[in-house]
Coordinates of C-alpha atoms and ligand atoms in Angstrom, one line a residue:
M1 CA 57.4 -30.6 57.0
H2 CA 55.5 -29.0 54.3
A3 CA 56.0 -31.3 51.4
P4 CA 54.4 -34.6 50.3
Y5 CA 57.7 -36.4 49.9
E6 CA 61.3 -36.9 51.2
V7 CA 64.1 -38.4 49.2
P8 CA 65.5 -41.4 51.0
R9 CA 69.2 -42.3 51.0
I10 CA 70.0 -44.9 48.4
S11 CA 73.0 -47.2 48.4
V12 CA 74.1 -50.4 46.8
A13 CA 75.5 -53.3 48.9
N14 CA 76.3 -56.9 48.5
T15 CA 75.5 -58.3 51.9
P16 CA 73.7 -61.7 52.1
L17 CA 70.0 -61.3 52.7
A18 CA 70.0 -62.9 56.1
K19 CA 72.7 -60.5 57.4
T20 CA 71.1 -57.4 56.0
D21 CA 70.1 -55.1 58.8
T22 CA 66.9 -53.4 57.6
D23 CA 63.2 -53.2 58.3
L24 CA 61.9 -54.9 55.2
I25 CA 63.6 -56.9 52.5
I26 CA 61.7 -57.0 49.2
I27 CA 62.3 -60.1 47.0
P28 CA 61.0 -60.1 43.4
I29 CA 59.9 -63.4 42.0
A30 CA 58.8 -64.4 38.5
Q31 CA 55.8 -66.7 38.1
D32 CA 57.5 -69.0 35.7
R33 CA 60.9 -68.9 37.5
A34 CA 59.8 -69.1 41.1
D35 CA 61.6 -72.4 41.8
E36 CA 64.8 -71.0 40.4
T37 CA 64.6 -67.9 42.7
L38 CA 63.6 -69.9 45.8
A39 CA 66.4 -72.5 45.2
A40 CA 69.0 -69.7 45.4
L41 CA 67.6 -68.3 48.7
D42 CA 68.3 -69.2 52.3
S43 CA 66.1 -72.2 53.2
A44 CA 65.0 -70.4 56.4
I45 CA 62.9 -68.1 54.3
V46 CA 61.5 -70.3 51.5
G47 CA 59.3 -72.8 53.2
D48 CA 56.4 -70.5 53.8
V49 CA 56.3 -68.9 50.4
R50 CA 56.9 -72.3 48.6
S51 CA 53.8 -73.8 50.2
A52 CA 51.8 -70.6 49.5
L53 CA 52.8 -71.0 45.8
Q54 CA 51.8 -74.7 45.9
R55 CA 48.4 -73.9 47.5
G56 CA 47.9 -71.2 44.9
E57 CA 47.5 -68.6 47.7
F58 CA 50.3 -66.6 46.2
R59 CA 50.7 -66.8 42.4
A60 CA 53.6 -64.3 41.8
Q61 CA 51.4 -62.3 39.5
P62 CA 52.6 -58.7 38.6
H63 CA 53.0 -56.7 41.8
E64 CA 51.2 -59.3 44.0
L65 CA 52.6 -59.3 47.5
Y66 CA 53.3 -62.1 50.0
S67 CA 54.7 -61.4 53.4
V68 CA 56.7 -63.9 55.4
R69 CA 57.8 -63.7 59.1
T70 CA 61.5 -63.8 59.8
T71 CA 61.9 -63.2 63.5
A72 CA 62.5 -66.9 64.5
Q73 CA 64.6 -67.7 61.5
G74 CA 67.9 -66.0 62.1
W75 CA 67.4 -63.1 59.7
R76 CA 68.2 -59.6 60.9
A77 CA 65.5 -57.9 58.9
S78 CA 62.2 -57.6 60.7
G79 CA 60.2 -58.4 57.6
V80 CA 60.4 -60.0 54.2
V81 CA 57.9 -59.5 51.4
F82 CA 57.9 -61.3 48.0
V83 CA 56.6 -59.3 45.1
G84 CA 55.4 -61.2 42.0
G85 CA 56.5 -60.2 38.5
G86 CA 54.4 -62.5 36.2
N87 CA 56.6 -64.2 33.6
R88 CA 60.3 -63.3 33.5
Q89 CA 60.2 -62.2 29.8
E90 CA 57.5 -59.6 30.7
I91 CA 59.5 -57.9 33.5
C92 CA 60.3 -54.7 31.6
A93 CA 60.9 -51.2 32.9
E94 CA 57.3 -50.4 33.6
R95 CA 56.5 -53.8 35.2
L96 CA 59.6 -53.6 37.4
R97 CA 58.8 -50.1 38.5
R98 CA 55.3 -51.0 39.5
M99 CA 56.6 -54.1 41.4
V100 CA 59.0 -51.9 43.4
T101 CA 56.5 -49.1 44.0
A102 CA 53.7 -51.4 45.1
A103 CA 56.0 -53.1 47.6
A104 CA 57.6 -49.9 48.9
R105 CA 54.2 -48.3 49.3
V106 CA 53.3 -51.0 51.7
A107 CA 56.6 -50.4 53.6
H108 CA 55.6 -46.7 53.7
Q109 CA 52.1 -47.6 55.0
Q110 CA 53.7 -49.9 57.6
K111 CA 56.1 -47.1 58.6
R112 CA 59.2 -49.1 58.0
P113 CA 62.0 -46.5 57.7
R114 CA 64.6 -48.8 56.1
I115 CA 64.0 -51.1 53.1
A116 CA 66.2 -53.3 51.0
W117 CA 65.6 -54.7 47.5
A118 CA 67.1 -58.1 46.7
D119 CA 68.1 -57.9 43.0
V120 CA 67.5 -61.7 42.4
E121 CA 65.2 -61.6 39.4
P122 CA 66.8 -60.1 36.2
G123 CA 63.7 -59.9 34.1
V124 CA 64.7 -58.5 30.7
L125 CA 66.8 -55.6 32.0
T126 CA 70.5 -54.9 32.7
A127 CA 71.7 -54.6 36.3
A128 CA 72.2 -50.8 35.9
A129 CA 68.7 -50.3 34.5
R130 CA 67.3 -52.4 37.3
A131 CA 69.1 -50.4 40.0
E132 CA 67.8 -47.1 38.4
I133 CA 64.2 -48.4 38.4
V134 CA 64.4 -49.7 41.9
A135 CA 65.7 -46.4 43.2
D136 CA 63.2 -44.4 41.2
G137 CA 60.3 -46.6 42.3
A138 CA 61.2 -46.6 45.9
V139 CA 61.5 -42.8 45.9
M140 CA 58.1 -42.5 44.2
A141 CA 56.5 -44.7 46.8
N142 CA 57.7 -42.2 49.5
F143 CA 54.9 -39.8 48.7
D144 CA 52.1 -38.7 51.0
N145 CA 49.3 -36.8 49.3
G146 CA 47.7 -35.7 52.6
F147 CA 50.2 -33.1 53.6
H148 CA 47.6 -30.2 53.5
K149 CA 45.5 -32.0 56.2
S150 CA 45.9 -30.2 59.5
R151 CA 45.4 -33.4 61.4
N152 CA 47.6 -35.6 59.3
N153 CA 49.3 -37.6 62.1
N154 CA 49.5 -34.5 64.3
G155 CA 51.5 -32.8 61.6
S156 CA 54.2 -35.4 61.6
Q157 CA 54.5 -37.5 58.4
F158 CA 56.3 -40.7 58.0
F159 CA 58.9 -41.3 55.2
I160 CA 61.2 -44.1 54.3
R161 CA 64.7 -42.9 55.0
E162 CA 67.0 -45.6 53.6
V163 CA 66.9 -47.8 50.5
V164 CA 69.5 -50.4 49.9
V165 CA 69.8 -52.3 46.5
L166 CA 71.3 -55.7 47.3
T167 CA 73.3 -56.7 44.2
A168 CA 76.7 -58.0 43.2
D169 CA 76.7 -55.7 40.3
N170 CA 78.3 -52.3 40.1
A171 CA 75.1 -50.4 40.0
G172 CA 75.8 -47.2 42.0
N173 CA 75.4 -44.9 39.0
G174 CA 72.0 -46.5 38.1
A175 CA 70.8 -46.1 41.7
R176 CA 71.9 -42.4 41.8
N177 CA 70.2 -41.6 38.5
G178 CA 67.1 -43.3 39.7
Q179 CA 67.1 -41.4 42.9
A180 CA 67.3 -38.1 41.1
L181 CA 64.6 -39.1 38.7
G182 CA 62.2 -40.3 41.4
A183 CA 62.8 -37.1 43.3
A184 CA 62.1 -34.9 40.3
V185 CA 59.0 -36.9 39.5
N186 CA 57.8 -36.5 43.1
H187 CA 58.5 -32.7 42.9
A188 CA 56.5 -32.4 39.7
R189 CA 53.7 -34.4 41.2
M190 CA 53.6 -32.1 44.2
L191 CA 53.4 -29.0 41.9
I192 CA 50.7 -30.7 39.7
N193 CA 48.6 -31.6 42.8
E194 CA 48.7 -28.1 44.2
P195 CA 45.4 -26.3 43.9
G196 CA 45.0 -23.3 41.6
N197 CA 44.8 -20.8 44.5
Y198 CA 48.1 -21.8 45.9
L199 CA 49.9 -22.4 42.6
T200 CA 49.2 -19.2 40.6
P201 CA 51.3 -18.4 37.5
R202 CA 53.7 -16.2 39.6
V203 CA 54.1 -18.9 42.3
F204 CA 54.5 -21.6 39.6
A205 CA 57.2 -19.5 37.9
D206 CA 59.2 -18.9 41.1
K207 CA 58.9 -22.5 42.3
A208 CA 59.8 -24.0 38.9
A209 CA 62.7 -21.6 38.4
E210 CA 64.1 -22.6 41.8
F211 CA 63.5 -26.3 41.2
G212 CA 65.2 -26.1 37.8
S213 CA 68.1 -24.0 38.9
V214 CA 70.8 -26.8 39.3
P215 CA 74.4 -26.3 38.3
G216 CA 74.7 -25.6 34.6
V217 CA 71.2 -24.3 34.2
T218 CA 70.1 -20.6 34.0
A219 CA 66.6 -19.7 34.7
E220 CA 64.7 -16.6 33.4
V221 CA 61.2 -15.5 34.2
L222 CA 59.5 -12.9 32.0
D223 CA 56.6 -10.8 33.2
E224 CA 53.5 -9.6 31.2
K225 CA 55.3 -6.6 29.8
Q226 CA 58.3 -8.6 28.5
I227 CA 55.9 -11.2 27.1
E228 CA 54.1 -8.4 25.3
A229 CA 57.3 -7.0 23.9
L230 CA 58.0 -10.4 22.3
G231 CA 54.6 -10.1 20.5
M232 CA 53.1 -13.1 22.1
G233 CA 49.5 -12.2 21.4
L234 CA 48.1 -15.8 21.6
F235 CA 49.6 -16.4 25.1
L236 CA 48.5 -12.9 26.3
G237 CA 45.0 -13.4 24.8
V238 CA 44.5 -16.4 27.1
A239 CA 45.9 -14.4 30.1
R240 CA 43.6 -11.4 29.6
G241 CA 40.7 -12.9 31.5
S242 CA 42.7 -13.4 34.7
A243 CA 43.5 -11.1 37.6
E244 CA 46.7 -13.0 38.0
P245 CA 49.5 -11.9 35.6
P246 CA 51.1 -14.5 33.3
R247 CA 54.7 -15.6 33.4
L248 CA 57.1 -17.1 30.8
L249 CA 59.7 -19.4 32.3
T250 CA 62.8 -20.4 30.5
L251 CA 65.5 -22.9 31.7
K252 CA 68.7 -23.2 29.7
Y253 CA 71.2 -25.9 29.9
T254 CA 74.3 -25.4 27.9
P255 CA 77.1 -27.9 28.8
A256 CA 80.6 -27.3 27.3
N257 CA 80.8 -30.8 25.9
A258 CA 77.6 -30.6 23.8
P259 CA 77.5 -30.7 20.0
A260 CA 77.0 -27.2 18.6
G261 CA 74.1 -26.4 16.2
K262 CA 71.6 -28.7 17.8
M263 CA 69.4 -28.0 20.8
L264 CA 66.6 -29.9 22.4
G265 CA 63.6 -27.6 23.1
L266 CA 61.0 -28.8 25.7
V267 CA 57.8 -26.8 25.7
G268 CA 55.2 -27.5 28.4
K269 CA 51.7 -26.3 28.9
G270 CA 51.5 -24.2 32.0
I271 CA 47.8 -23.4 32.6
T272 CA 47.6 -23.3 36.4
F273 CA 43.8 -23.5 36.2
D274 CA 41.6 -24.0 33.2
T275 CA 38.0 -22.8 33.7
G276 CA 37.5 -22.8 29.9
G277 CA 37.3 -19.0 29.9
I278 CA 34.1 -17.5 28.5
S279 CA 33.5 -20.8 26.8
I280 CA 33.2 -22.0 30.4
K281 CA 33.4 -25.7 31.3
P282 CA 30.7 -27.5 33.2
S283 CA 31.2 -27.5 37.0
D284 CA 31.3 -31.3 37.3
G285 CA 34.9 -32.4 37.6
M286 CA 36.2 -28.9 36.9
E287 CA 38.4 -29.1 40.0
R288 CA 40.7 -31.4 38.1
M289 CA 41.7 -28.6 35.8
K290 CA 44.3 -27.6 38.4
D291 CA 46.5 -30.2 36.7
D292 CA 46.5 -28.3 33.4
M293 CA 50.1 -27.3 34.0
A294 CA 51.3 -31.0 34.2
G295 CA 53.2 -30.6 30.9
G296 CA 55.0 -27.5 32.2
A297 CA 56.0 -29.2 35.5
S298 CA 57.2 -32.3 33.5
V299 CA 59.5 -30.4 31.2
V300 CA 61.0 -28.5 34.1
A301 CA 61.6 -31.8 36.0
A302 CA 63.1 -33.4 32.9
L303 CA 65.5 -30.5 32.2
R304 CA 66.6 -30.6 35.9
C305 CA 67.4 -34.4 35.5
I306 CA 69.2 -33.9 32.2
A307 CA 71.4 -31.3 33.8
L308 CA 72.0 -33.3 37.0
Q309 CA 73.2 -36.2 34.9
G310 CA 75.5 -33.9 32.9
L311 CA 74.2 -35.2 29.6
P312 CA 76.2 -33.8 26.7
I313 CA 73.3 -32.1 24.9
R314 CA 72.1 -28.4 24.9
A315 CA 68.5 -28.1 26.1
V316 CA 66.0 -25.5 26.9
A317 CA 62.7 -25.7 28.7
V318 CA 60.0 -23.1 27.9
V319 CA 56.8 -22.9 29.9
P320 CA 54.1 -20.2 29.3
M321 CA 52.2 -19.9 32.6
T322 CA 48.7 -18.4 33.0
E323 CA 45.2 -19.1 34.2
N324 CA 42.3 -19.5 31.7
M325 CA 39.6 -17.4 33.3
P326 CA 36.4 -15.7 32.3
G327 CA 36.6 -12.0 33.3
G328 CA 35.7 -8.6 32.1
K329 CA 38.8 -8.4 29.9
A330 CA 38.7 -12.0 28.8
I331 CA 38.8 -12.9 25.1
K332 CA 35.5 -13.7 23.6
P333 CA 34.5 -16.4 21.1
G334 CA 35.1 -14.9 17.6
D335 CA 38.0 -12.7 18.7
I336 CA 41.2 -12.7 16.6
L337 CA 44.6 -13.0 18.1
K338 CA 48.0 -12.6 16.5
G339 CA 50.9 -14.7 17.8
A340 CA 54.6 -13.9 17.8
S341 CA 55.2 -15.9 14.7
G342 CA 52.8 -13.5 12.8
L343 CA 50.0 -16.1 12.3
T344 CA 46.5 -14.9 13.2
V345 CA 43.9 -17.2 15.0
E346 CA 40.2 -16.9 15.2
V347 CA 39.3 -18.0 18.7
N348 CA 36.0 -19.8 18.2
N349 CA 36.3 -21.5 21.6
T350 CA 38.2 -20.0 24.5
D351 CA 38.5 -23.4 26.1
A352 CA 41.0 -24.4 23.4
E353 CA 43.6 -22.3 25.2
G354 CA 46.5 -24.8 25.4
R355 CA 47.3 -24.7 21.7
L356 CA 47.3 -20.8 21.9
I357 CA 49.9 -20.5 24.6
L358 CA 51.9 -23.4 23.1
G359 CA 51.9 -21.7 19.7
D360 CA 53.8 -18.8 21.1
G361 CA 55.9 -21.2 23.4
L362 CA 57.1 -23.2 20.4
W363 CA 57.9 -20.1 18.5
Y364 CA 60.0 -18.8 21.5
A365 CA 61.9 -22.2 21.9
R366 CA 62.9 -21.9 18.2
K367 CA 63.9 -18.3 18.7
L368 CA 66.2 -19.5 21.5
G369 CA 67.8 -21.9 19.1
A370 CA 66.0 -25.1 19.7
T371 CA 66.2 -27.4 16.6
H372 CA 64.6 -30.5 18.1
L373 CA 61.3 -29.7 19.8
I374 CA 59.0 -31.7 22.1
D375 CA 55.9 -30.2 23.6
V376 CA 54.0 -31.8 26.4
A377 CA 50.4 -30.8 27.2
T378 CA 47.2 -31.9 28.8
L379 CA 45.7 -30.7 25.6
T380 CA 42.5 -32.4 24.6
G381 CA 39.6 -34.4 26.0
A382 CA 39.6 -36.1 22.6
V383 CA 42.9 -37.9 23.3
V384 CA 41.2 -39.5 26.4
V385 CA 38.4 -40.7 24.1
A386 CA 41.0 -42.1 21.7
L387 CA 43.6 -43.7 24.0
G388 CA 41.9 -43.6 27.5
K389 CA 44.0 -43.1 30.6
I390 CA 46.5 -45.7 29.7
T391 CA 48.5 -44.2 26.8
T392 CA 50.0 -40.9 25.8
G393 CA 49.5 -39.9 22.1
V394 CA 52.5 -38.7 20.1
W395 CA 52.4 -36.7 16.9
G396 CA 55.4 -35.2 15.0
T397 CA 57.7 -34.9 12.1
P398 CA 60.0 -36.1 10.7
Q399 CA 59.4 -39.7 11.4
P400 CA 62.9 -40.5 12.8
W401 CA 62.4 -38.0 15.5
V402 CA 59.0 -39.5 16.5
D403 CA 60.7 -42.9 16.4
H404 CA 63.4 -41.6 18.7
V405 CA 60.7 -40.4 21.2
L406 CA 58.9 -43.7 20.9
S407 CA 62.0 -45.8 21.6
A408 CA 62.9 -43.6 24.5
A409 CA 59.4 -44.1 26.0
D410 CA 59.8 -47.8 25.6
R411 CA 63.2 -47.8 27.5
A412 CA 61.7 -45.6 30.1
G413 CA 58.7 -47.9 30.6
E414 CA 56.0 -45.4 29.6
K415 CA 53.2 -46.1 27.2
V416 CA 53.2 -43.7 24.1
W417 CA 51.6 -44.4 20.8
P418 CA 51.9 -42.7 17.4
M419 CA 49.0 -40.7 15.9
P420 CA 48.5 -39.3 12.4
L421 CA 49.1 -35.8 10.9
F422 CA 47.6 -36.3 7.5
E423 CA 47.3 -33.1 5.4
E424 CA 43.6 -33.8 4.9
Y425 CA 43.0 -32.8 8.6
R426 CA 44.2 -29.3 7.8
E427 CA 40.9 -28.5 6.2
Q428 CA 39.2 -28.4 9.6
L429 CA 41.5 -25.6 10.8
K430 CA 40.3 -23.1 8.1
S431 CA 38.9 -19.8 9.2
E432 CA 37.0 -17.4 7.0
I433 CA 38.7 -14.4 8.5
A434 CA 42.0 -15.4 10.1
D435 CA 44.9 -17.8 9.3
M436 CA 43.2 -20.5 11.3
L437 CA 40.6 -21.5 13.9
N438 CA 41.6 -22.7 17.3
S439 CA 38.7 -25.1 17.8
P440 CA 38.1 -27.2 14.7
G441 CA 35.2 -29.3 15.9
R442 CA 34.7 -32.7 17.4
P443 CA 36.0 -35.1 14.7
A444 CA 39.6 -36.1 15.4
G445 CA 39.9 -33.4 18.1
A446 CA 43.3 -34.6 19.4
V447 CA 44.7 -34.7 15.8
T448 CA 43.5 -31.3 14.8
A449 CA 45.0 -29.9 18.0
A450 CA 48.3 -31.4 16.9
M451 CA 47.8 -30.0 13.4
F452 CA 47.4 -26.5 14.9
L453 CA 50.6 -26.8 16.9
K454 CA 52.5 -28.0 13.7
E455 CA 51.9 -24.6 12.2
F456 CA 54.2 -23.1 14.9
A457 CA 56.8 -25.9 15.0
G458 CA 58.8 -24.6 12.0
D459 CA 60.5 -27.1 9.8
G460 CA 63.0 -28.7 12.2
A461 CA 62.1 -31.7 14.2
W462 CA 59.0 -31.6 16.4
A463 CA 57.0 -34.0 18.5
H464 CA 53.9 -33.4 20.5
L465 CA 52.8 -35.5 23.5
D466 CA 49.2 -35.2 24.6
I467 CA 49.1 -36.3 28.3
A468 CA 45.5 -35.3 29.0
G469 CA 44.6 -39.0 29.7
T470 CA 47.8 -40.0 31.5
A471 CA 48.8 -37.0 33.7
W472 CA 46.2 -37.7 36.4
A473 CA 45.2 -41.0 38.2
E474 CA 41.4 -40.9 39.0
E475 CA 41.9 -43.7 41.6
S476 CA 44.8 -45.0 43.5
K477 CA 46.5 -48.2 42.3
P478 CA 48.9 -50.4 44.2
W479 CA 51.8 -48.6 42.5
Q480 CA 50.5 -45.1 42.6
P481 CA 48.3 -42.8 44.7
K482 CA 45.3 -40.9 43.3
G483 CA 46.4 -37.6 41.7
A484 CA 49.3 -36.5 39.5
T485 CA 51.3 -39.4 37.9
G486 CA 54.4 -37.5 36.9
T487 CA 54.2 -39.2 33.5
I488 CA 56.6 -38.5 30.6
I489 CA 59.5 -37.1 32.6
R490 CA 61.4 -40.3 32.3
T491 CA 60.7 -40.4 28.6
L492 CA 62.1 -36.9 28.1
V493 CA 65.3 -37.7 30.1
E494 CA 65.7 -40.9 28.0
V495 CA 65.3 -38.9 24.8
A496 CA 68.1 -36.6 25.9
R497 CA 70.3 -39.6 26.8
G498 CA 69.8 -41.0 23.3
G499 CA 71.2 -37.7 21.9
F500 CA 70.0 -36.7 18.5
P501 CA 69.2 -39.2 15.8
E502 CA 71.9 -37.5 13.7
E503 CA 72.1 -38.1 10.0
K504 CA 68.4 -38.8 9.7
I505 CA 67.4 -35.3 10.8
R506 CA 68.8 -32.4 8.7
Ligands
BES1 N1 42.8 -28.8 29.5 C1 41.8 -29.1 28.5 C2 42.0 -30.6 28.1 C3 41.6 -31.7 29.1 C4 40.4 -32.2 29.1 C5 42.6 -32.2 29.9 C6 40.1 -33.2 30.0 C7 42.3 -33.2 30.8 C8 41.0 -33.7 30.8 C9 41.9 -28.3 27.3 O1 42.3 -27.0 27.5 C10 40.5 -28.2 26.7 O2 39.7 -27.6 27.3 N2 40.4 -28.7 25.5 C11 39.1 -28.7 24.8 C12 39.4 -28.3 23.4 C13 38.2 -28.1 22.6 C14 37.4 -26.8 23.1 C15 38.6 -27.9 21.1 C16 38.5 -30.1 24.9 O3 39.3 -31.1 24.8 O4 37.3 -30.2 25.1
MN2 MN1 40.7 -25.7 28.0
ZN3 ZN1 43.5 -26.6 29.1

């Protein structure tokens, strides 16, 4: 099998825990409500964990695990593991997903093909939201980064095959949505992890078009000639240094039941490898720049989920795809490029390539009719300085649209924080000889990158998400392996679920 993941079957059942025939039952437990949860459980299972809690050996901290044996106790499951949640009031979407993923990753490591989640700790979420997160988290845990290793288990990988959510609630829809979301996130993570020699712009375009082509979606891939005919000089300028030709991917979702006149436009940065170009990057850590298409993979995955859920909203995903390479034909610092919108840019640093391709990408999304734009990009090292690897920065206008994105991120359990677009920052973009510079210097580097994009966003609604800090995990955590995180896909789907914040935006 040549993929790092498989999608397990997910079902919802209401069998008593002791009678559930599975390989591992996972039971969430809140630190401040442990007694309540244990009192409601079969006494055969609670003695061990109760004394561990009393001894302080297990404290039910967030995603802390405690295994108990079941064989002699009349349970059908071969294993039971408790997963801590901290205090009940803090068990929100992000916390719950990490609890699920941490426990299910252990099941994956232990090669347990069937797992069940006991929905006994409500946290602060509804039953449907919990089922979605449990399914999503379990699918995400079923991911094995090592699939390119020729000696990975003699070529045979292990995957969890079956996940059951044990609940009395009618949570089937939530579980199905979560399964689709987790699968899309895994697929995006696979694409993002792929090295630059495998995932060239042409390969990325083909794979993304195939992945995004679900019922209701039409895919289109434009080649370098068609891109040129559209006048996309910024995008083509970046592509010039590469022997690999660029591609422009568009996915369109136009359901019959959608309000006319409004269209969500998702624009993703699709640099399949960023060397920096002639303004070349230092070698140390440059290998990470294979993830510079994470924004592109995310918008494709999100559009796929939006269509699979049949959400009543017109949406388009646009991904300019190219390498950023130094070559005999590469653009040079000081060159001037003219984009499809007519604006000219003095390229004082060829490593600020993301904003160039996104400038033309945003223009194209508007041309296709998008009224509410969101771009997603691993755009600046400066956002990592500002927010670290914890939080995605958001910029945008008008404020109700940014607020809409922020509340969607909150429901989705992803950390996003607002950043400023004060007019005063525009000063830094000034060029002597063109409409603007692409690299306005170190101060507020993530802000001036957003100011640059704003010039291409028109006067509809626009939000920019800089995921340079959050797209890649430098080390593995209990809830995620090292590598692509698949961040922001859930937020984008949640934005679409929320529709358009009508009256407030023109
Ligand atoms: N892809 C990088 C941004 C990046 C840096 C992502 C580190 C992830 C980790 C982007 O194309 C870039 O090179 N940005 C430059 C912009 C500068 C030249 C204005 C940067 O941040 O240094
Ligand atoms: Mn760059
Ligand atoms: Zn880049």
